Amino acid sequence: MPSGANASAVAEAQQLTYQPQPCQEAANAHVPDMATYRALYKKSIEHPEEFWKEIAGEFHWQTPPTGKLFDFNFDVTKGRVYIEFMKGAKTNICYNVLDRNVKEKNLGKKTALLWEGNQPTDHTTISYDHLLKQVCKFANVLKKLGVKKGDRVAIYLPMIPELVYAMLACARIGAVHSIVFAGFSSESLCERILDSQCAVLITADGALRGEKVINLKEIADEAMAKAKEKAQFDLKDCIVVRHIDAKVNNQVKGKLQVHWNAAVDRWWDELMMSSSDECEPEWLDAEDPLFILYTSGSTGKPKGVVHSVAGYLLYTALTFKYVFDYHDEDVYWCTADIGWITGHSYIVYGPLANGATTLMFEGVPTYPHVGRMWEIIEKYKVTKFYTAPTAIRLLMKYGPEVVKKYDLSSLKILGSVGEPINPDAWLWYYNVVGNGNCPIVDTFWQTETGGHVLTPLPAATPLKPGSATFPFFGVLPAILNEHGEELQGEAEGYLVFKKPWPSIMRTIYGNHERFESTYFKKFPGFYVAGDGCRRDKDGYFWITGRIDDMLNVSGHLLSTAEVESALAQHPAVAEAAAVSRPHPVKGECLYCFVILKDGKKFTELLSAELKKQVREKIGPIATPDFIQNAPGLPKTRSGKIMRRVLRQIARNEKDLGDISTLADPMIVELLFSQRCEAAS
C-alpha cells in the first residue's frame, strides 16, 4: 500500500488515463474502439434476445433454443427469486469445448493445455485430441463406478492435468463437480463433501508447493473420517492420482506414505487402463447445474454457489474472447488455481470454448528462483497473461532487474484479478512487465457472477490505474445509497446490478432462502454484490472494498465469522474478533483480537497455537498475521461488535468517527495501547 512520498505519486497516477496501444491490438481487435464498445453494449442491454442468440449460434445445441431467452425475478417482495436462460434448449459444455473443436473446427492437433509443473523440468503438452480421449476415458470410469447425471463429485487435486480431465468428465456425463482448493484443510473439505452429499472424491497421493510436500491423501482420509463421525456419511469411492510417485519422485526424498483402504480407495491409473476413450455426452437442459463452487459466507458457513450449463458456457466464452482479445495464435496463461472461480472460468471453460491454448501452472511464483514466472512467459512465448495483484506486489519486491533478464516481447495483454489493484502495482505491471506496450485489463467479478462484469476491453478502453472501468455486455450496474435510492453521475455507495447476465449464479446449493436473503433482500429488485463502489466524473467504476463481514486476503474472500469461530474453539479463548489490515503484498491481512478465559496467559506459544488452529480449521490462506490479546472488545449497548473501530485500531488510525453508542468507550484506548508491536 502506498505511503509517504509515494502516496502523492500514486494519487497522481489515479488521475492519469492510458490510451489503448494501437500498434499491437486495435487493427485486428474484436472490439477496436469505444464507439464499437458502446454500440455492442447498447445492443446487449436494449436487445438482449438478439444479442445472445447471435452468440449462441456459434455453439452446438442438441435441441436448439426456442421461445423466450431470459426469464427472471430479482424482487423478493414479488415471490421467489429465479433466473432462467435458454430454458428448454439442450447441450453439453464438454462437447462444446472439446468435440466441437476436434470434429467441427479441426483443432485436434492443436495444443489445448500446456502443463508446467513445480520444477522447470516437469512439463507436458496436451492436444485437443488427447484431452478429449482422456476426458472420455475418465467419464467412463465414473460411469462404471455408478456416477450418473445430477450426482455430485468432489475434486481435491493440485494443479495437474488430471484435474481438468476430472472436471470435464463430470460435465460430459452430467455429474456436478465440486472442486475444493487443495490448500484447504480436512475440516473445510469435509464440510463441502457433507453439504453437497458427494458420491465420489477424487484426490492425489500428494502435492508440491515449492520445496514443500503436502500429503493430500492423508488430508482426504481425515475429511472422510470426519464426515462419518459428524453425519454417518460414507463415501463409496475415493480415486487417487499417483502424482508424487509417478511424476516427480525425483524431487522427493523417499516415498510418500499413503494409507490405503481397499474398500474405498482406487488408483486413477489402474481405473483408466481398461477404460474406453469414447463416451457419448449426456445432453443436458440449459438450466441443469454444471458445478458447485463454495465461497465464504458472512455467517461462517461456506455457500455452495451453483452455476448452470448454457449461460455459463456462453458468458465465459464471450468474456474470454473479448476481454483478452483472443486470436488463434495466442498462448494464454492464467496463474490462478482451478480450485477458485478464476481457474474454472479462465483456465478451463472460457479458453477451451474458444479453441485456445491455455497454460496451467502447478508451482509458486518464486520457486526455484524469483524469475520463474518471467521464465515461463519467455519459454512458451505467452501473449496474454492474467494474474493477481498479490503476485504482482510480491514480484515487485525483487526489482525490475529480475524481469529484464527475460524476453517478454511476446506479451500483448496483461490482466489483473481477485482484488482491486493498487495504482503503484498497476504502474509497475504496465511499465516493467508490459514495457509500456500492453494494456491492462483490470477485471472485477465474483464466484457468483461466473465471469467478468466490470472490465476494460484492451484495444478500446482508455485505462485509469486501479479502475475496473465499464460494464461488460449484458451487465447493467447501478450505485445505491443506504436507503436503496439509485445515485446518478459521480457517486459512491453500494454496487448492485439491475438485471441478470447469462452466467450469474442460480442458487446456493440446498438453500435457496439463503441465496435470496444474501443477494436480494437488502435492496429488492437488485442483485447486491457486497462491494462498495465509486463512479467518477467520466463514468469509470472503482471498487472500494467489501461492505459486509468479509475480508479479501490475497484476492480470496474469507468470512470474519469463520475465522472467529476457528479461534474461539481453542480452550484458552473466550471470544475473538477478526478484521482486515493493509498488507504490502497480500493487499489485506488478518488482524485478530482474542479475549482469554480467566486464568489464561497470552504468550508467543499461544499465539502460534491459535494461528495453527486457524490453518487446520480453514487452510493456510486464512492464517492471521497478527493476534492481539484483548481485555475486551468495543461493543454497542446491544452487544454488537463495532468492527470499524477494530479496523482503525489494527491500522493504528485514531480517527474513529462517532463512538457514542459504545457501551465502554475506555476499552478503545486500552486496545490502542496494547496493539501488536509488529503491526505498529
PDB file of N, CA and C in Angstrom, residues 629-664:
ATOM      1  N   ASN A 629      -3.826  -9.739  22.195  1.00  0.00           N
ATOM      2  CA  ASN A 629      -4.522 -10.067  23.436  1.00  0.00           C
ATOM      3  C   ASN A 629      -5.411  -8.883  23.808  1.00  0.00           C
ATOM      4  N   ALA A 630      -6.696  -9.115  23.993  1.00  0.00           N
ATOM      5  CA  ALA A 630      -7.640  -8.024  24.242  1.00  0.00           C
ATOM      6  C   ALA A 630      -8.347  -8.213  25.585  1.00  0.00           C
ATOM      7  N   PRO A 631      -8.364  -7.163  26.423  1.00  0.00           N
ATOM      8  CA  PRO A 631      -9.119  -7.262  27.682  1.00  0.00           C
ATOM      9  C   PRO A 631     -10.627  -7.223  27.444  1.00  0.00           C
ATOM     10  N   GLY A 632     -11.026  -6.697  26.279  1.00  0.00           N
ATOM     11  CA  GLY A 632     -12.439  -6.624  25.910  1.00  0.00           C
ATOM     12  C   GLY A 632     -12.542  -6.155  24.474  1.00  0.00           C
ATOM     13  N   LEU A 633     -13.766  -6.046  23.955  1.00  0.00           N
ATOM     14  CA  LEU A 633     -13.985  -5.609  22.573  1.00  0.00           C
ATOM     15  C   LEU A 633     -14.927  -4.410  22.563  1.00  0.00           C
ATOM     16  N   PRO A 634     -14.760  -3.504  21.599  1.00  0.00           N
ATOM     17  CA  PRO A 634     -15.672  -2.357  21.513  1.00  0.00           C
ATOM     18  C   PRO A 634     -17.052  -2.813  21.033  1.00  0.00           C
ATOM     19  N   LYS A 635     -18.024  -2.746  21.918  1.00  0.00           N
ATOM     20  CA  LYS A 635     -19.371  -3.223  21.586  1.00  0.00           C
ATOM     21  C   LYS A 635     -20.403  -2.128  21.861  1.00  0.00           C
ATOM     22  N   THR A 636     -21.474  -2.191  21.098  1.00  0.00           N
ATOM     23  CA  THR A 636     -22.601  -1.301  21.371  1.00  0.00           C
ATOM     24  C   THR A 636     -23.331  -1.822  22.609  1.00  0.00           C
ATOM     25  N   ARG A 637     -24.267  -1.039  23.100  1.00  0.00           N
ATOM     26  CA  ARG A 637     -25.019  -1.470  24.291  1.00  0.00           C
ATOM     27  C   ARG A 637     -25.852  -2.721  24.020  1.00  0.00           C
ATOM     28  N   SER A 638     -26.143  -2.959  22.747  1.00  0.00           N
ATOM     29  CA  SER A 638     -26.900  -4.174  22.399  1.00  0.00           C
ATOM     30  C   SER A 638     -25.982  -5.380  22.215  1.00  0.00           C
ATOM     31  N   GLY A 639     -24.655  -5.167  22.364  1.00  0.00           N
ATOM     32  CA  GLY A 639     -23.716  -6.283  22.300  1.00  0.00           C
ATOM     33  C   GLY A 639     -23.078  -6.516  20.949  1.00  0.00           C
ATOM     34  N   LYS A 640     -23.325  -5.626  19.972  1.00  0.00           N
ATOM     35  CA  LYS A 640     -22.744  -5.808  18.641  1.00  0.00           C
ATOM     36  C   LYS A 640     -21.326  -5.238  18.601  1.00  0.00           C
ATOM     37  N   ILE A 641     -20.385  -6.044  18.046  1.00  0.00           N
ATOM     38  CA  ILE A 641     -19.002  -5.584  17.925  1.00  0.00           C
ATOM     39  C   ILE A 641     -18.923  -4.486  16.863  1.00  0.00           C
ATOM     40  N   MET A 642     -18.275  -3.385  17.192  1.00  0.00           N
ATOM     41  CA  MET A 642     -18.081  -2.305  16.213  1.00  0.00           C
ATOM     42  C   MET A 642     -16.773  -2.575  15.457  1.00  0.00           C
ATOM     43  N   ARG A 643     -16.899  -3.266  14.341  1.00  0.00           N
ATOM     44  CA  ARG A 643     -15.712  -3.700  13.598  1.00  0.00           C
ATOM     45  C   ARG A 643     -14.945  -2.524  12.996  1.00  0.00           C
ATOM     46  N   ARG A 644     -15.656  -1.459  12.650  1.00  0.00           N
ATOM     47  CA  ARG A 644     -14.934  -0.328  12.070  1.00  0.00           C
ATOM     48  C   ARG A 644     -13.946   0.252  13.083  1.00  0.00           C
ATOM     49  N   VAL A 645     -14.282   0.183  14.365  1.00  0.00           N
ATOM     50  CA  VAL A 645     -13.360   0.645  15.414  1.00  0.00           C
ATOM     51  C   VAL A 645     -12.164  -0.294  15.503  1.00  0.00           C
ATOM     52  N   LEU A 646     -12.425  -1.601  15.449  1.00  0.00           N
ATOM     53  CA  LEU A 646     -11.328  -2.570  15.477  1.00  0.00           C
ATOM     54  C   LEU A 646     -10.408  -2.399  14.271  1.00  0.00           C
ATOM     55  N   ARG A 647     -10.997  -2.093  13.105  1.00  0.00           N
ATOM     56  CA  ARG A 647     -10.164  -1.870  11.912  1.00  0.00           C
ATOM     57  C   ARG A 647      -9.232  -0.673  12.116  1.00  0.00           C
ATOM     58  N   GLN A 648      -9.754   0.383  12.729  1.00  0.00           N
ATOM     59  CA  GLN A 648      -8.923   1.566  12.977  1.00  0.00           C
ATOM     60  C   GLN A 648      -7.811   1.258  13.979  1.00  0.00           C
ATOM     61  N   ILE A 649      -8.119   0.442  14.980  1.00  0.00           N
ATOM     62  CA  ILE A 649      -7.096   0.046  15.963  1.00  0.00           C
ATOM     63  C   ILE A 649      -6.017  -0.786  15.272  1.00  0.00           C
ATOM     64  N   ALA A 650      -6.438  -1.740  14.436  1.00  0.00           N
ATOM     65  CA  ALA A 650      -5.483  -2.597  13.721  1.00  0.00           C
ATOM     66  C   ALA A 650      -4.557  -1.753  12.848  1.00  0.00           C
ATOM     67  N   ARG A 651      -5.079  -0.652  12.313  1.00  0.00           N
ATOM     68  CA  ARG A 651      -4.301   0.205  11.398  1.00  0.00           C
ATOM     69  C   ARG A 651      -3.614   1.359  12.134  1.00  0.00           C
ATOM     70  N   ASN A 652      -3.850   1.428  13.454  1.00  0.00           N
ATOM     71  CA  ASN A 652      -3.282   2.495  14.296  1.00  0.00           C
ATOM     72  C   ASN A 652      -3.717   3.877  13.805  1.00  0.00           C
ATOM     73  N   GLU A 653      -4.998   3.972  13.435  1.00  0.00           N
ATOM     74  CA  GLU A 653      -5.569   5.230  12.974  1.00  0.00           C
ATOM     75  C   GLU A 653      -6.584   5.708  14.010  1.00  0.00           C
ATOM     76  N   LYS A 654      -6.348   6.926  14.555  1.00  0.00           N
ATOM     77  CA  LYS A 654      -7.130   7.398  15.706  1.00  0.00           C
ATOM     78  C   LYS A 654      -8.466   8.056  15.333  1.00  0.00           C
ATOM     79  N   ASP A 655      -8.691   8.285  14.046  1.00  0.00           N
ATOM     80  CA  ASP A 655      -9.955   8.899  13.631  1.00  0.00           C
ATOM     81  C   ASP A 655     -11.051   7.839  13.655  1.00  0.00           C
ATOM     82  N   LEU A 656     -11.820   7.806  14.735  1.00  0.00           N
ATOM     83  CA  LEU A 656     -12.788   6.717  14.963  1.00  0.00           C
ATOM     84  C   LEU A 656     -14.214   7.070  14.565  1.00  0.00           C
ATOM     85  N   GLY A 657     -14.459   8.340  14.272  1.00  0.00           N
ATOM     86  CA  GLY A 657     -15.836   8.715  13.964  1.00  0.00           C
ATOM     87  C   GLY A 657     -16.689   8.690  15.219  1.00  0.00           C
ATOM     88  N   ASP A 658     -17.974   8.485  15.049  1.00  0.00           N
ATOM     89  CA  ASP A 658     -18.915   8.505  16.175  1.00  0.00           C
ATOM     90  C   ASP A 658     -18.832   7.198  16.964  1.00  0.00           C
ATOM     91  N   ILE A 659     -18.429   7.305  18.250  1.00  0.00           N
ATOM     92  CA  ILE A 659     -18.396   6.093  19.097  1.00  0.00           C
ATOM     93  C   ILE A 659     -19.309   6.274  20.316  1.00  0.00           C
ATOM     94  N   SER A 660     -20.294   7.151  20.164  1.00  0.00           N
ATOM     95  CA  SER A 660     -21.184   7.441  21.300  1.00  0.00           C
ATOM     96  C   SER A 660     -22.045   6.254  21.697  1.00  0.00           C
ATOM     97  N   THR A 661     -22.216   5.307  20.766  1.00  0.00           N
ATOM     98  CA  THR A 661     -23.061   4.147  21.085  1.00  0.00           C
ATOM     99  C   THR A 661     -22.282   3.027  21.779  1.00  0.00           C
ATOM    100  N   LEU A 662     -20.971   3.226  22.009  1.00  0.00           N
ATOM    101  CA  LEU A 662     -20.185   2.187  22.667  1.00  0.00           C
ATOM    102  C   LEU A 662     -20.598   2.038  24.132  1.00  0.00           C
ATOM    103  N   ALA A 663     -20.695   0.799  24.572  1.00  0.00           N
ATOM    104  CA  ALA A 663     -21.038   0.532  25.973  1.00  0.00           C
ATOM    105  C   ALA A 663     -19.905   0.963  26.898  1.00  0.00           C
ATOM    106  N   ASP A 664     -18.635   0.773  26.443  1.00  0.00           N
ATOM    107  CA  ASP A 664     -17.475   1.106  27.267  1.00  0.00           C
ATOM    108  C   ASP A 664     -16.415   1.783  26.397  1.00  0.00           C
TER     109      ASP A 664
END
